[in-house]
């Protein structure tokens, strides 16, 4: 309000809608003369209810308002001007909504002034990812029953001219040095010929490290188009699959041929794309069989390095076919779908607003289902997302060994309850827990450990994941104490006092398993090809990094030295312990280069990967 604005405009989507109205009320209370106008998809689809129940909102400008907003400002400045198409306003106690019939010719729009948006600062401070959005076009010609896009954009596909897209990208690179872009469009590949022309233009750009991504549909892309897009710099694709069997594909009017999915994903992986795969559960007519089909399809690809699976709860959107049919059944339990609100910590003001105005905030609600208990559904959603995101490769392993993922989740839940662990209480429950998720994963691994279906080979996998989970076992208090010890660096060129007692600087763990699990998992993650490991006793070192865990195979000598770097054994004692090792591998190493050199090599490797500090010297 320090700017003393004549007009304040809000562009709204479902997640920002409650906050927008609360802010608008505050602004109006501070300055009654300020005109408040709402626009965007959410305000468009609920404009009558919005104006009818919130007098602080003066106008709603429905539809695409790129051009009509300027006409609206002219109308305010020059009374008597014709009201623009799409304008909703109050008149004589009623509400008038001027129809909006025309879609915007996006090629006529001026190029955006990115100086008005603090994108560089946001990227620098990690407030957002470094993929810069480019408005590449609008309108999806398909008619999915749960999606409001087709209502807002009239299902009319449009794309910017290829040369304009390329020109905007080149200008942003020249001015801000941006290199990664997202061509925003609900379905850019809906017209293959358009994408091919865009790719031709992008291929001519001279930008070092240039890359781009977009959203697509399974039935609008093929191997040839994947290759053309890749050659032009495309490296990321978003696939909205949403349902895992043909029955649900028909019911939600998505109508994808799922048999094509595996082939497209294999082709994309071979071309080194990164692919996000989205599934939705929570439809009012689905069964547990339908839910399990969706989860199974999703976890089929979980664990592959280039695949990023997503499982979402359905967010009921206004104006959609599914809302028109089932909207009178809406219910509310405070568990928000993640598309409606991106975390579970919703401010109390917004939460109360959502409860008071269901007709404006349907996306925060849910459709009851006589086949599926709501509480069971949301717990399955939370546990699945924890499973998919926490341990690379575990979901792929479970898909091959467990007859039913839903049965496994039920057993996992019982194990958590028996330990007194809290059940999920809101969307994103596990995503905010950090290391507090560890007991939940330990409970899952305990359930797997007692499974009678698992033999020695499967037990190796479980031991491997137990070690991964255990990496974060050192308490923060102990870790702070270790940070006060002097750092020591051991290499072939350094001299270290023999009485120095090394202790590991980073959180790490180790495990010895009967089969080479890591090689099998790497094959799956990199190539998408699952292989069972051969029997080959293997030692692993696992070191915690900032956002991941480093895993390395190590010789038995290094594995033993790792155990002795506990702050109680001096380097001289470690050398003596290495000299006493009698296994065949250690004897061969010592015979070749000598005991002390073997110990030095092991300490040097640990110093490089984990870091060592001297407990005392």
Coordinates of C-alpha atoms in Angstrom, one line a residue:
X1 CA 0.0 0.0 0.0
X2 CA 3.0 2.3 0.2
X3 CA 2.8 2.7 -3.5
X4 CA -0.8 4.1 -3.1
X5 CA -2.0 1.9 -6.0
X6 CA -5.2 2.8 -8.0
X7 CA -5.6 -0.9 -8.9
X8 CA -4.3 -4.2 -7.4
X9 CA -4.6 -7.3 -9.6
X10 CA -4.4 -10.9 -8.5
X11 CA -3.6 -13.7 -11.0
X12 CA -5.0 -16.8 -9.3
X13 CA -4.5 -20.6 -9.3
X14 CA -6.1 -23.0 -6.9
X15 CA -3.2 -23.1 -4.4
X16 CA -2.9 -19.3 -4.1
X17 CA -6.6 -18.6 -4.0
X18 CA -7.4 -18.5 -0.2
X19 CA -4.3 -16.3 0.4
X20 CA -5.2 -14.0 -2.4
X21 CA -8.7 -13.3 -1.0
X22 CA -7.3 -12.8 2.5
X23 CA -4.8 -10.3 1.2
X24 CA -7.4 -8.6 -0.9
X25 CA -9.6 -8.1 2.2
X26 CA -6.7 -6.6 4.1
X27 CA -5.9 -4.2 1.2
X28 CA -9.5 -3.1 0.9
X29 CA -9.7 -2.4 4.7
X30 CA -6.6 -0.2 4.4
X31 CA -7.8 1.6 1.2
X32 CA -11.4 1.3 0.2
X33 CA -10.8 3.4 -3.0
X34 CA -8.3 0.9 -4.4
X35 CA -9.9 -1.2 -7.1
X36 CA -9.3 -5.0 -6.6
X37 CA -9.5 -7.2 -9.7
X38 CA -9.0 -11.0 -9.8
X39 CA -8.1 -13.0 -12.9
X40 CA -6.5 -16.3 -13.8
X41 CA -8.0 -19.9 -14.1
X42 CA -9.4 -20.2 -10.5
X43 CA -11.1 -16.8 -10.4
X44 CA -12.5 -17.4 -13.9
X45 CA -14.1 -20.7 -13.0
X46 CA -15.7 -19.4 -9.8
X47 CA -16.3 -15.8 -10.7
X48 CA -20.0 -15.7 -9.7
X49 CA -19.5 -17.2 -6.3
X50 CA -16.4 -15.0 -5.7
X51 CA -18.3 -11.7 -6.5
X52 CA -21.4 -12.8 -4.7
X53 CA -19.6 -13.6 -1.4
X54 CA -16.7 -11.3 -1.3
X55 CA -17.6 -7.6 -1.7
X56 CA -13.9 -6.6 -1.4
X57 CA -13.4 -8.0 -4.9
X58 CA -14.6 -5.4 -7.3
X59 CA -14.1 -7.2 -10.6
X60 CA -13.1 -10.5 -12.1
X61 CA -11.5 -10.5 -15.5
X62 CA -12.2 -14.0 -16.8
X63 CA -10.3 -15.9 -19.5
X64 CA -6.9 -15.0 -21.0
X65 CA -6.5 -11.3 -19.9
X66 CA -3.2 -10.5 -21.6
X67 CA -5.0 -7.9 -23.8
X68 CA -8.3 -7.3 -22.0
X69 CA -6.5 -6.2 -18.8
X70 CA -5.3 -3.1 -20.7
X71 CA -8.8 -2.5 -21.9
X72 CA -10.1 -2.9 -18.3
X73 CA -7.6 -0.1 -17.1
X74 CA -8.9 2.1 -19.9
X75 CA -12.4 1.5 -18.8
X76 CA -11.5 2.6 -15.2
X77 CA -9.7 5.7 -16.5
X78 CA -12.3 6.8 -19.0
X79 CA -15.8 6.2 -17.7
X80 CA -18.2 5.3 -20.5
X81 CA -15.7 3.0 -22.3
X82 CA -17.2 -0.3 -23.4
X83 CA -16.6 -3.1 -20.8
X84 CA -14.1 -5.6 -22.1
X85 CA -15.0 -9.2 -23.0
X86 CA -14.7 -11.6 -20.0
X87 CA -15.3 -8.9 -17.4
X88 CA -17.5 -10.0 -14.4
X89 CA -19.0 -7.3 -12.3
X90 CA -22.0 -6.4 -10.0
X91 CA -25.0 -4.5 -11.5
X92 CA -28.3 -3.7 -9.8
X93 CA -27.9 -6.4 -7.1
X94 CA -26.9 -9.0 -9.6
X95 CA -23.8 -10.3 -11.3
X96 CA -23.0 -9.8 -15.0
X97 CA -20.4 -11.9 -16.8
X98 CA -19.4 -10.7 -20.2
X99 CA -18.6 -13.8 -22.3
X100 CA -15.0 -14.2 -23.5
X101 CA -15.1 -15.7 -27.0
X102 CA -11.7 -14.9 -28.4
X103 CA -8.4 -16.6 -27.5
X104 CA -5.3 -14.6 -27.5
X105 CA -3.0 -14.6 -30.5
X106 CA 0.1 -15.1 -28.4
X107 CA 2.5 -14.1 -31.2
X108 CA 1.1 -10.5 -31.0
X109 CA 2.0 -10.2 -27.3
X110 CA 5.1 -8.2 -26.4
X111 CA 8.1 -10.1 -25.0
X112 CA 8.2 -10.2 -21.3
X113 CA 10.4 -7.9 -19.2
X114 CA 12.2 -10.3 -16.9
X115 CA 13.8 -7.3 -15.1
X116 CA 10.5 -7.0 -13.3
X117 CA 10.8 -10.6 -11.9
X118 CA 13.7 -11.4 -9.4
X119 CA 14.5 -14.6 -11.2
X120 CA 18.3 -14.3 -11.0
X121 CA 18.1 -13.7 -7.2
X122 CA 15.7 -16.6 -6.8
X123 CA 17.9 -19.0 -8.7
X124 CA 21.0 -17.8 -6.8
X125 CA 19.3 -18.4 -3.4
X126 CA 17.8 -21.7 -4.4
X127 CA 14.2 -20.3 -4.0
X128 CA 13.4 -22.0 -7.3
X129 CA 15.1 -24.3 -9.8
X130 CA 17.2 -22.9 -12.5
X131 CA 14.9 -23.8 -15.4
X132 CA 13.5 -20.5 -16.7
X133 CA 9.9 -20.6 -18.0
X134 CA 9.1 -19.5 -21.6
X135 CA 5.5 -19.1 -22.6
X136 CA 5.6 -21.4 -25.6
X137 CA 1.8 -21.7 -26.2
X138 CA -1.5 -22.6 -24.7
X139 CA -4.4 -25.0 -25.1
X140 CA -4.6 -28.8 -24.9
X141 CA -7.0 -30.4 -27.5
X142 CA -7.7 -33.4 -25.2
X143 CA -10.6 -33.6 -22.7
X144 CA -9.5 -35.3 -19.5
X145 CA -12.4 -35.2 -17.0
X146 CA -10.3 -34.0 -14.1
X147 CA -8.4 -31.2 -15.8
X148 CA -9.6 -27.6 -15.9
X149 CA -7.2 -26.5 -18.7
X150 CA -9.6 -27.6 -21.5
X151 CA -12.3 -25.4 -20.0
X152 CA -10.1 -22.3 -19.6
X153 CA -8.4 -22.5 -23.0
X154 CA -11.3 -23.9 -25.0
X155 CA -9.2 -26.9 -26.0
X156 CA -7.7 -24.8 -28.8
X157 CA -4.0 -25.6 -29.3
X158 CA -1.7 -22.7 -30.0
X159 CA 2.0 -22.3 -30.1
X160 CA 4.3 -19.3 -30.5
X161 CA 6.2 -19.0 -33.8
X162 CA 9.4 -21.1 -33.6
X163 CA 11.6 -18.2 -34.5
X164 CA 10.1 -16.1 -31.6
X165 CA 10.7 -18.9 -29.1
X166 CA 14.3 -19.1 -30.2
X167 CA 14.7 -15.3 -30.1
X168 CA 13.4 -15.1 -26.6
X169 CA 15.7 -17.8 -25.4
X170 CA 18.7 -16.2 -27.1
X171 CA 17.8 -12.8 -25.5
X172 CA 17.5 -14.3 -22.0
X173 CA 20.8 -16.1 -22.4
X174 CA 22.5 -12.9 -23.7
X175 CA 21.1 -10.7 -20.9
X176 CA 21.1 -13.1 -17.9
X177 CA 23.2 -16.1 -19.0
X178 CA 20.2 -18.4 -18.5
X179 CA 20.9 -21.8 -20.1
X180 CA 18.1 -24.1 -19.0
X181 CA 14.5 -23.4 -20.1
X182 CA 11.0 -24.9 -19.8
X183 CA 8.7 -24.4 -22.7
X184 CA 5.5 -24.0 -20.8
X185 CA 2.5 -25.5 -22.6
X186 CA 0.0 -28.0 -21.3
X187 CA 0.8 -30.3 -24.2
X188 CA 3.5 -28.9 -26.5
X189 CA 3.7 -32.1 -28.6
X190 CA 0.0 -32.2 -29.5
X191 CA 1.0 -31.2 -33.0
X192 CA 4.1 -32.9 -34.2
X193 CA 4.8 -30.6 -37.1
X194 CA 4.8 -27.6 -34.8
X195 CA 7.4 -29.2 -32.5
X196 CA 9.6 -30.2 -35.4
X197 CA 9.7 -26.6 -36.5
X198 CA 10.5 -25.3 -33.0
X199 CA 13.3 -27.9 -32.8
X200 CA 14.8 -26.7 -36.1
X201 CA 15.0 -23.1 -34.7
X202 CA 16.4 -24.2 -31.3
X203 CA 19.1 -26.3 -33.0
X204 CA 20.6 -23.1 -34.5
X205 CA 21.1 -21.5 -31.0
X206 CA 24.7 -21.1 -30.0
X207 CA 24.4 -21.5 -26.3
X208 CA 26.9 -23.6 -24.4
X209 CA 25.1 -26.1 -22.1
X210 CA 21.7 -25.2 -23.5
X211 CA 18.8 -27.5 -22.5
X212 CA 15.0 -27.4 -22.4
X213 CA 12.0 -29.4 -21.2
X214 CA 8.3 -29.6 -21.8
X215 CA 5.1 -31.5 -21.0
X216 CA 3.9 -34.2 -23.3
X217 CA 1.4 -37.0 -23.7
X218 CA 2.2 -40.7 -24.3
X219 CA 0.1 -40.7 -27.5
X220 CA 1.6 -37.5 -29.0
X221 CA 5.3 -38.5 -29.0
X222 CA 7.2 -41.3 -30.7
X223 CA 10.8 -42.4 -31.2
X224 CA 11.4 -40.1 -34.1
X225 CA 10.1 -37.0 -32.3
X226 CA 12.2 -37.9 -29.2
X227 CA 15.3 -38.0 -31.4
X228 CA 14.5 -34.7 -33.1
X229 CA 13.8 -33.0 -29.7
X230 CA 16.9 -34.4 -28.2
X231 CA 19.1 -33.1 -31.0
X232 CA 17.7 -29.6 -30.4
X233 CA 18.6 -29.7 -26.7
X234 CA 15.6 -31.2 -25.1
X235 CA 16.6 -33.1 -21.9
X236 CA 13.4 -33.2 -19.8
X237 CA 9.9 -34.5 -20.3
X238 CA 6.8 -34.6 -18.1
X239 CA 4.4 -37.5 -18.7
X240 CA 0.9 -37.2 -17.1
X241 CA -0.2 -40.9 -17.1
X242 CA -2.5 -40.5 -14.1
X243 CA -4.1 -44.0 -14.2
X244 CA -2.5 -47.5 -14.4
X245 CA -5.1 -49.6 -16.2
X246 CA -7.3 -49.3 -19.3
X247 CA -10.5 -49.2 -17.2
X248 CA -9.5 -46.1 -15.3
X249 CA -8.0 -44.5 -18.5
X250 CA -11.5 -44.7 -20.0
X251 CA -13.3 -43.5 -16.9
X252 CA -11.2 -40.3 -16.6
X253 CA -11.3 -39.8 -20.3
X254 CA -7.5 -39.8 -20.6
X255 CA -7.6 -42.8 -23.0
X256 CA -3.9 -43.5 -23.2
X257 CA -2.7 -46.8 -24.6
X258 CA -0.5 -47.9 -21.7
X259 CA 1.2 -50.7 -23.8
X260 CA 3.2 -47.9 -25.5
X261 CA 4.5 -46.6 -22.3
X262 CA 7.4 -49.0 -21.7
X263 CA 8.7 -48.6 -25.2
X264 CA 8.6 -44.8 -25.0
X265 CA 10.3 -44.7 -21.6
X266 CA 13.0 -47.1 -22.9
X267 CA 13.6 -44.9 -25.9
X268 CA 13.7 -41.8 -23.7
X269 CA 16.2 -43.4 -21.3
X270 CA 18.4 -44.5 -24.2
X271 CA 18.5 -40.9 -25.4
X272 CA 19.4 -39.7 -21.8
X273 CA 16.2 -37.8 -21.2
X274 CA 15.1 -37.1 -17.6
X275 CA 11.4 -38.0 -17.4
X276 CA 8.8 -37.1 -14.7
X277 CA 5.9 -39.6 -14.5
X278 CA 2.7 -38.5 -12.8
X279 CA 0.0 -40.7 -11.3
X280 CA -3.2 -39.7 -9.5
X281 CA -5.3 -41.6 -7.0
X282 CA -8.4 -40.5 -5.2
X283 CA -11.0 -40.7 -8.0
X284 CA -14.6 -41.2 -6.7
X285 CA -15.1 -44.4 -8.7
X286 CA -11.8 -46.3 -8.4
X287 CA -11.2 -49.5 -6.6
X288 CA -8.2 -50.8 -4.7
X289 CA -7.4 -52.9 -7.8
X290 CA -7.3 -49.7 -9.8
X291 CA -5.1 -48.0 -7.2
X292 CA -2.7 -50.9 -7.1
X293 CA -2.4 -50.9 -10.9
X294 CA -1.4 -47.2 -10.8
X295 CA 1.1 -47.7 -8.0
X296 CA 2.6 -50.7 -9.7
X297 CA 3.1 -48.9 -13.0
X298 CA 4.7 -46.0 -11.1
X299 CA 7.2 -48.1 -9.1
X300 CA 8.0 -50.1 -12.2
X301 CA 10.3 -47.2 -13.0
X302 CA 11.2 -45.9 -9.6
X303 CA 14.9 -46.3 -8.9
X304 CA 16.0 -45.6 -12.5
X305 CA 18.3 -42.6 -12.3
X306 CA 16.6 -40.7 -15.2
X307 CA 13.0 -41.3 -14.0
X308 CA 11.3 -39.1 -11.4
X309 CA 8.0 -40.7 -10.3
X310 CA 5.2 -38.6 -8.7
X311 CA 2.1 -39.9 -6.9
X312 CA -0.7 -37.3 -6.3
X313 CA -4.0 -37.2 -4.6
X314 CA -6.8 -36.0 -6.8
X315 CA -7.5 -32.3 -6.5
X316 CA -11.2 -31.5 -7.5
X317 CA -11.0 -28.6 -9.9
X318 CA -13.9 -26.3 -10.6
X319 CA -15.4 -26.5 -14.1
X320 CA -14.2 -30.0 -14.8
X321 CA -16.5 -32.9 -15.9
X322 CA -15.7 -34.9 -12.8
X323 CA -16.7 -31.9 -10.7
X324 CA -19.9 -31.4 -12.5
X325 CA -20.9 -35.0 -11.9
X326 CA -19.6 -35.5 -8.3
X327 CA -19.4 -32.0 -6.9
X328 CA -22.4 -32.4 -4.7
X329 CA -20.5 -35.1 -2.8
X330 CA -17.4 -33.0 -1.9
X331 CA -16.1 -33.6 1.6
X332 CA -13.3 -32.1 3.7
X333 CA -10.9 -33.6 6.3
X334 CA -8.0 -31.1 6.3
X335 CA -5.8 -33.4 4.2
X336 CA -5.0 -31.3 1.2
X337 CA -4.0 -32.7 -2.2
X338 CA -0.5 -31.5 -3.0
X339 CA -1.7 -29.8 -6.2
X340 CA -4.0 -27.6 -4.1
X341 CA -1.3 -26.7 -1.6
X342 CA 2.3 -27.7 -1.8
X343 CA 2.9 -28.6 1.8
X344 CA 0.8 -29.6 4.7
X345 CA 1.6 -26.6 6.9
X346 CA -1.3 -24.4 5.8
X347 CA -1.7 -21.2 7.8
X348 CA -4.7 -21.2 10.1
X349 CA -6.3 -18.2 8.3
X350 CA -6.2 -20.1 5.0
X351 CA -7.4 -23.3 6.6
X352 CA -10.5 -21.5 8.0
X353 CA -11.2 -19.9 4.7
X354 CA -11.1 -23.2 2.9
X355 CA -13.5 -24.7 5.4
X356 CA -15.9 -21.7 5.1
X357 CA -16.0 -21.5 1.3
X358 CA -16.0 -25.0 -0.3
X359 CA -17.5 -23.6 -3.5
X360 CA -14.4 -21.5 -4.0
X361 CA -11.8 -24.0 -2.7
X362 CA -13.0 -27.3 -4.1
X363 CA -9.4 -28.2 -4.9
X364 CA -8.7 -28.6 -1.1
X365 CA -11.5 -31.1 -0.8
X366 CA -12.0 -34.7 -1.9
X367 CA -14.6 -37.0 -3.4
X368 CA -15.8 -39.8 -1.0
X369 CA -15.5 -43.3 -2.4
X370 CA -17.6 -46.2 -1.2
X371 CA -14.9 -48.6 -2.3
X372 CA -12.0 -47.0 -0.5
X373 CA -11.7 -45.6 3.0
X374 CA -10.3 -42.0 2.8
X375 CA -7.8 -42.6 5.7
X376 CA -6.5 -45.7 4.1
X377 CA -6.1 -43.9 0.8
X378 CA -4.0 -41.0 2.2
X379 CA -1.8 -43.3 4.2
X380 CA -1.1 -45.4 1.1
X381 CA -0.2 -42.2 -0.7
X382 CA 2.2 -41.0 2.0
X383 CA 3.8 -44.4 2.4
X384 CA 4.2 -44.8 -1.3
X385 CA 5.8 -41.4 -1.7
X386 CA 8.2 -42.2 1.1
X387 CA 9.0 -45.6 -0.5
X388 CA 9.6 -44.1 -3.9
X389 CA 11.8 -41.2 -2.8
X390 CA 13.9 -42.7 0.0
X391 CA 15.9 -45.7 -1.1
X392 CA 17.0 -46.0 -4.7
X393 CA 16.1 -49.3 -6.2
X394 CA 14.1 -50.6 -3.2
X395 CA 10.8 -50.1 -5.0
X396 CA 12.0 -51.9 -8.1
X397 CA 13.1 -54.8 -5.9
X398 CA 9.8 -54.9 -4.0
X399 CA 7.8 -55.0 -7.3
X400 CA 9.6 -58.2 -8.2
X401 CA 9.4 -59.9 -4.9
X402 CA 6.1 -58.7 -3.3
X403 CA 2.8 -60.0 -4.6
X404 CA 1.0 -56.9 -3.5
X405 CA 2.5 -53.5 -2.6
X406 CA -0.7 -52.6 -0.8
X407 CA -0.4 -55.7 1.4
X408 CA 3.2 -54.7 2.2
X409 CA 2.2 -51.2 3.1
X410 CA -0.5 -52.6 5.5
X411 CA 2.2 -54.7 7.2
X412 CA 4.5 -51.7 7.3
X413 CA 1.8 -49.6 8.9
X414 CA 1.3 -52.3 11.6
X415 CA 5.0 -52.4 12.3
X416 CA 5.1 -48.6 12.7
X417 CA 2.2 -48.7 15.1
X418 CA 3.7 -51.4 17.1
X419 CA 6.8 -49.2 17.6
X420 CA 4.6 -46.2 18.6
X421 CA 5.4 -44.3 15.4
X422 CA 2.9 -41.6 14.4
X423 CA 0.8 -42.2 11.3
X424 CA 0.8 -39.5 8.6
X425 CA -1.4 -36.5 9.6
X426 CA -1.2 -34.4 6.5
X427 CA -0.1 -34.2 2.9
X428 CA 3.7 -34.3 2.7
X429 CA 4.0 -35.7 6.2
X430 CA 7.3 -37.5 5.6
X431 CA 8.8 -34.8 3.4
X432 CA 9.4 -32.5 6.3
X433 CA 10.9 -35.1 8.7
X434 CA 14.5 -35.3 7.5
X435 CA 16.3 -37.9 9.5
X436 CA 13.2 -38.5 11.6
X437 CA 12.0 -40.7 8.7
X438 CA 14.6 -43.3 9.6
X439 CA 12.5 -45.3 12.1
X440 CA 9.8 -45.7 9.4
X441 CA 12.3 -47.1 6.9
X442 CA 13.8 -49.3 9.6
X443 CA 10.3 -50.7 10.3
X444 CA 9.9 -51.5 6.6
X445 CA 13.2 -53.3 6.4
X446 CA 12.3 -55.2 9.6
X447 CA 9.1 -56.3 7.9
X448 CA 11.1 -57.5 4.9
X449 CA 13.7 -59.3 7.0
X450 CA 11.1 -61.6 8.5
X451 CA 9.5 -62.4 5.1
X452 CA 9.6 -66.2 4.6
X453 CA 9.7 -65.6 0.8
X454 CA 13.2 -64.1 0.9
X455 CA 16.4 -66.2 0.5
X456 CA 20.1 -65.3 0.9
X457 CA 20.1 -63.2 -2.3
X458 CA 17.2 -61.1 -1.2
X459 CA 18.6 -60.8 2.3
X460 CA 21.8 -59.2 0.8
X461 CA 19.6 -56.4 -0.6
X462 CA 17.9 -55.9 2.7
X463 CA 21.3 -55.7 4.5
X464 CA 22.5 -53.2 1.9
X465 CA 19.5 -50.9 2.5
X466 CA 19.8 -51.3 6.3
X467 CA 23.3 -49.9 6.0
X468 CA 22.1 -47.0 3.8
X469 CA 19.4 -46.1 6.4
X470 CA 22.0 -46.4 9.2
X471 CA 24.3 -43.8 7.6
X472 CA 22.6 -41.1 9.6
X473 CA 22.9 -42.9 12.9
X474 CA 25.5 -40.6 14.5
X475 CA 23.8 -38.0 16.7
X476 CA 24.2 -34.3 16.0
X477 CA 25.8 -33.8 19.5
X478 CA 28.5 -36.3 18.8
X479 CA 29.0 -34.9 15.3
X480 CA 29.5 -31.4 16.7
X481 CA 32.1 -32.8 19.1
X482 CA 34.0 -34.5 16.2
X483 CA 34.1 -31.2 14.3
X484 CA 36.3 -29.8 17.1
X485 CA 39.0 -32.4 16.5
X486 CA 41.9 -31.3 14.3
X487 CA 41.6 -32.4 10.6
X488 CA 44.2 -34.8 9.3
X489 CA 44.9 -35.6 5.7
X490 CA 46.6 -38.9 4.8
X491 CA 48.1 -39.5 1.4
X492 CA 51.3 -40.9 -0.1
X493 CA 52.9 -37.4 0.3
X494 CA 52.0 -36.7 3.9
X495 CA 53.6 -37.6 7.2
X496 CA 51.2 -38.3 10.1
X497 CA 52.2 -39.0 13.7
X498 CA 51.7 -42.7 14.5
X499 CA 50.0 -41.9 17.8
X500 CA 47.2 -39.9 16.0
X501 CA 43.9 -41.6 16.6
X502 CA 41.7 -41.1 13.5
X503 CA 38.0 -40.7 13.7
X504 CA 35.6 -40.4 10.7
X505 CA 34.6 -36.8 9.8
X506 CA 31.5 -37.5 7.8
X507 CA 28.5 -39.7 8.7
X508 CA 29.1 -43.1 7.1
X509 CA 28.4 -46.8 7.4
X510 CA 29.7 -50.1 6.1
X511 CA 28.3 -53.5 5.3
X512 CA 29.4 -56.8 3.9
X513 CA 26.9 -58.7 1.9
X514 CA 27.0 -62.1 0.2
X515 CA 26.0 -60.7 -3.3
X516 CA 27.2 -57.7 -5.3
X517 CA 23.9 -55.7 -4.8
X518 CA 25.3 -52.3 -5.9
X519 CA 26.3 -53.5 -9.4
X520 CA 22.8 -55.0 -9.9
X521 CA 21.1 -51.8 -8.8
X522 CA 23.4 -49.6 -10.9
X523 CA 22.5 -51.7 -13.9
X524 CA 18.8 -51.1 -13.2
X525 CA 19.2 -47.4 -12.5
X526 CA 21.4 -46.6 -15.5
X527 CA 20.1 -49.1 -18.1
X528 CA 16.6 -49.9 -16.9
X529 CA 17.6 -53.6 -17.0
X530 CA 17.0 -55.6 -13.9
X531 CA 19.5 -58.4 -13.1
X532 CA 19.9 -60.5 -10.0
X533 CA 23.4 -60.3 -8.5
X534 CA 25.8 -63.2 -8.6
X535 CA 27.2 -64.5 -5.3
X536 CA 30.3 -62.5 -4.6
X537 CA 31.0 -61.3 -1.0
X538 CA 31.3 -57.6 -1.3
X539 CA 32.2 -54.8 1.2
X540 CA 30.6 -51.4 0.9
X541 CA 31.4 -48.0 2.2
X542 CA 28.5 -45.5 2.5
X543 CA 29.1 -41.9 3.2
X544 CA 26.5 -39.2 3.7
X545 CA 26.6 -36.2 1.5
X546 CA 24.5 -33.1 1.6
X547 CA 21.5 -34.5 -0.4
X548 CA 22.6 -38.1 -1.1
X549 CA 24.7 -41.0 0.0
X550 CA 28.0 -42.0 -1.7
X551 CA 28.3 -45.7 -2.1
X552 CA 31.6 -47.5 -3.0
X553 CA 32.9 -51.0 -3.0
X554 CA 36.1 -51.4 -1.0
X555 CA 38.6 -54.2 -0.2
X556 CA 38.3 -56.1 3.0
X557 CA 41.4 -54.3 4.4
X558 CA 39.7 -50.9 3.9
X559 CA 36.5 -52.2 5.4
X560 CA 38.4 -53.4 8.5
X561 CA 40.3 -50.1 8.8
X562 CA 37.0 -48.3 8.6
X563 CA 35.8 -50.1 11.8
X564 CA 39.1 -49.1 13.6
X565 CA 38.8 -45.4 12.8
X566 CA 36.8 -44.9 16.0
X567 CA 39.0 -42.5 17.9
X568 CA 40.3 -45.3 20.2
X569 CA 42.9 -46.9 17.8
X570 CA 46.1 -45.1 16.9
X571 CA 47.6 -45.2 13.4
X572 CA 50.4 -47.4 14.8
X573 CA 47.8 -49.8 16.2
X574 CA 45.8 -49.9 13.0
X575 CA 49.0 -50.8 11.1
X576 CA 49.6 -53.7 13.5
X577 CA 46.0 -54.9 13.1
X578 CA 46.3 -54.8 9.3
X579 CA 49.5 -56.9 9.7
X580 CA 47.6 -59.5 11.6
X581 CA 44.8 -60.0 8.9
X582 CA 44.9 -63.6 7.6
X583 CA 42.3 -63.6 4.9
X584 CA 43.5 -64.5 1.4
X585 CA 42.8 -61.1 -0.2
X586 CA 44.6 -59.2 2.6
X587 CA 47.6 -61.6 2.5
X588 CA 48.0 -61.1 -1.3
X589 CA 48.0 -57.3 -0.9
X590 CA 50.5 -57.4 2.0
X591 CA 52.8 -59.7 0.1
X592 CA 52.8 -57.4 -2.9
X593 CA 53.4 -54.0 -1.2
X594 CA 53.8 -54.6 2.5
X595 CA 51.5 -54.3 5.5
X596 CA 52.3 -50.7 6.3
X597 CA 51.7 -49.6 2.8
X598 CA 48.4 -51.5 2.7
X599 CA 47.3 -49.7 5.9
X600 CA 48.4 -46.3 4.5
X601 CA 46.4 -46.9 1.3
X602 CA 43.3 -47.8 3.2
X603 CA 43.6 -44.7 5.4
X604 CA 44.3 -42.5 2.4
X605 CA 41.1 -43.7 0.7
X606 CA 39.1 -43.0 3.8
X607 CA 40.7 -39.6 4.2
X608 CA 39.7 -38.7 0.6
X609 CA 36.1 -40.0 0.7
X610 CA 35.0 -39.6 4.3
X611 CA 37.6 -37.3 5.9
X612 CA 39.5 -38.0 9.1
X613 CA 40.1 -36.1 12.3
X614 CA 42.5 -36.8 15.1
X615 CA 40.8 -37.6 18.4
X616 CA 44.1 -36.9 20.1
X617 CA 47.8 -36.8 19.2

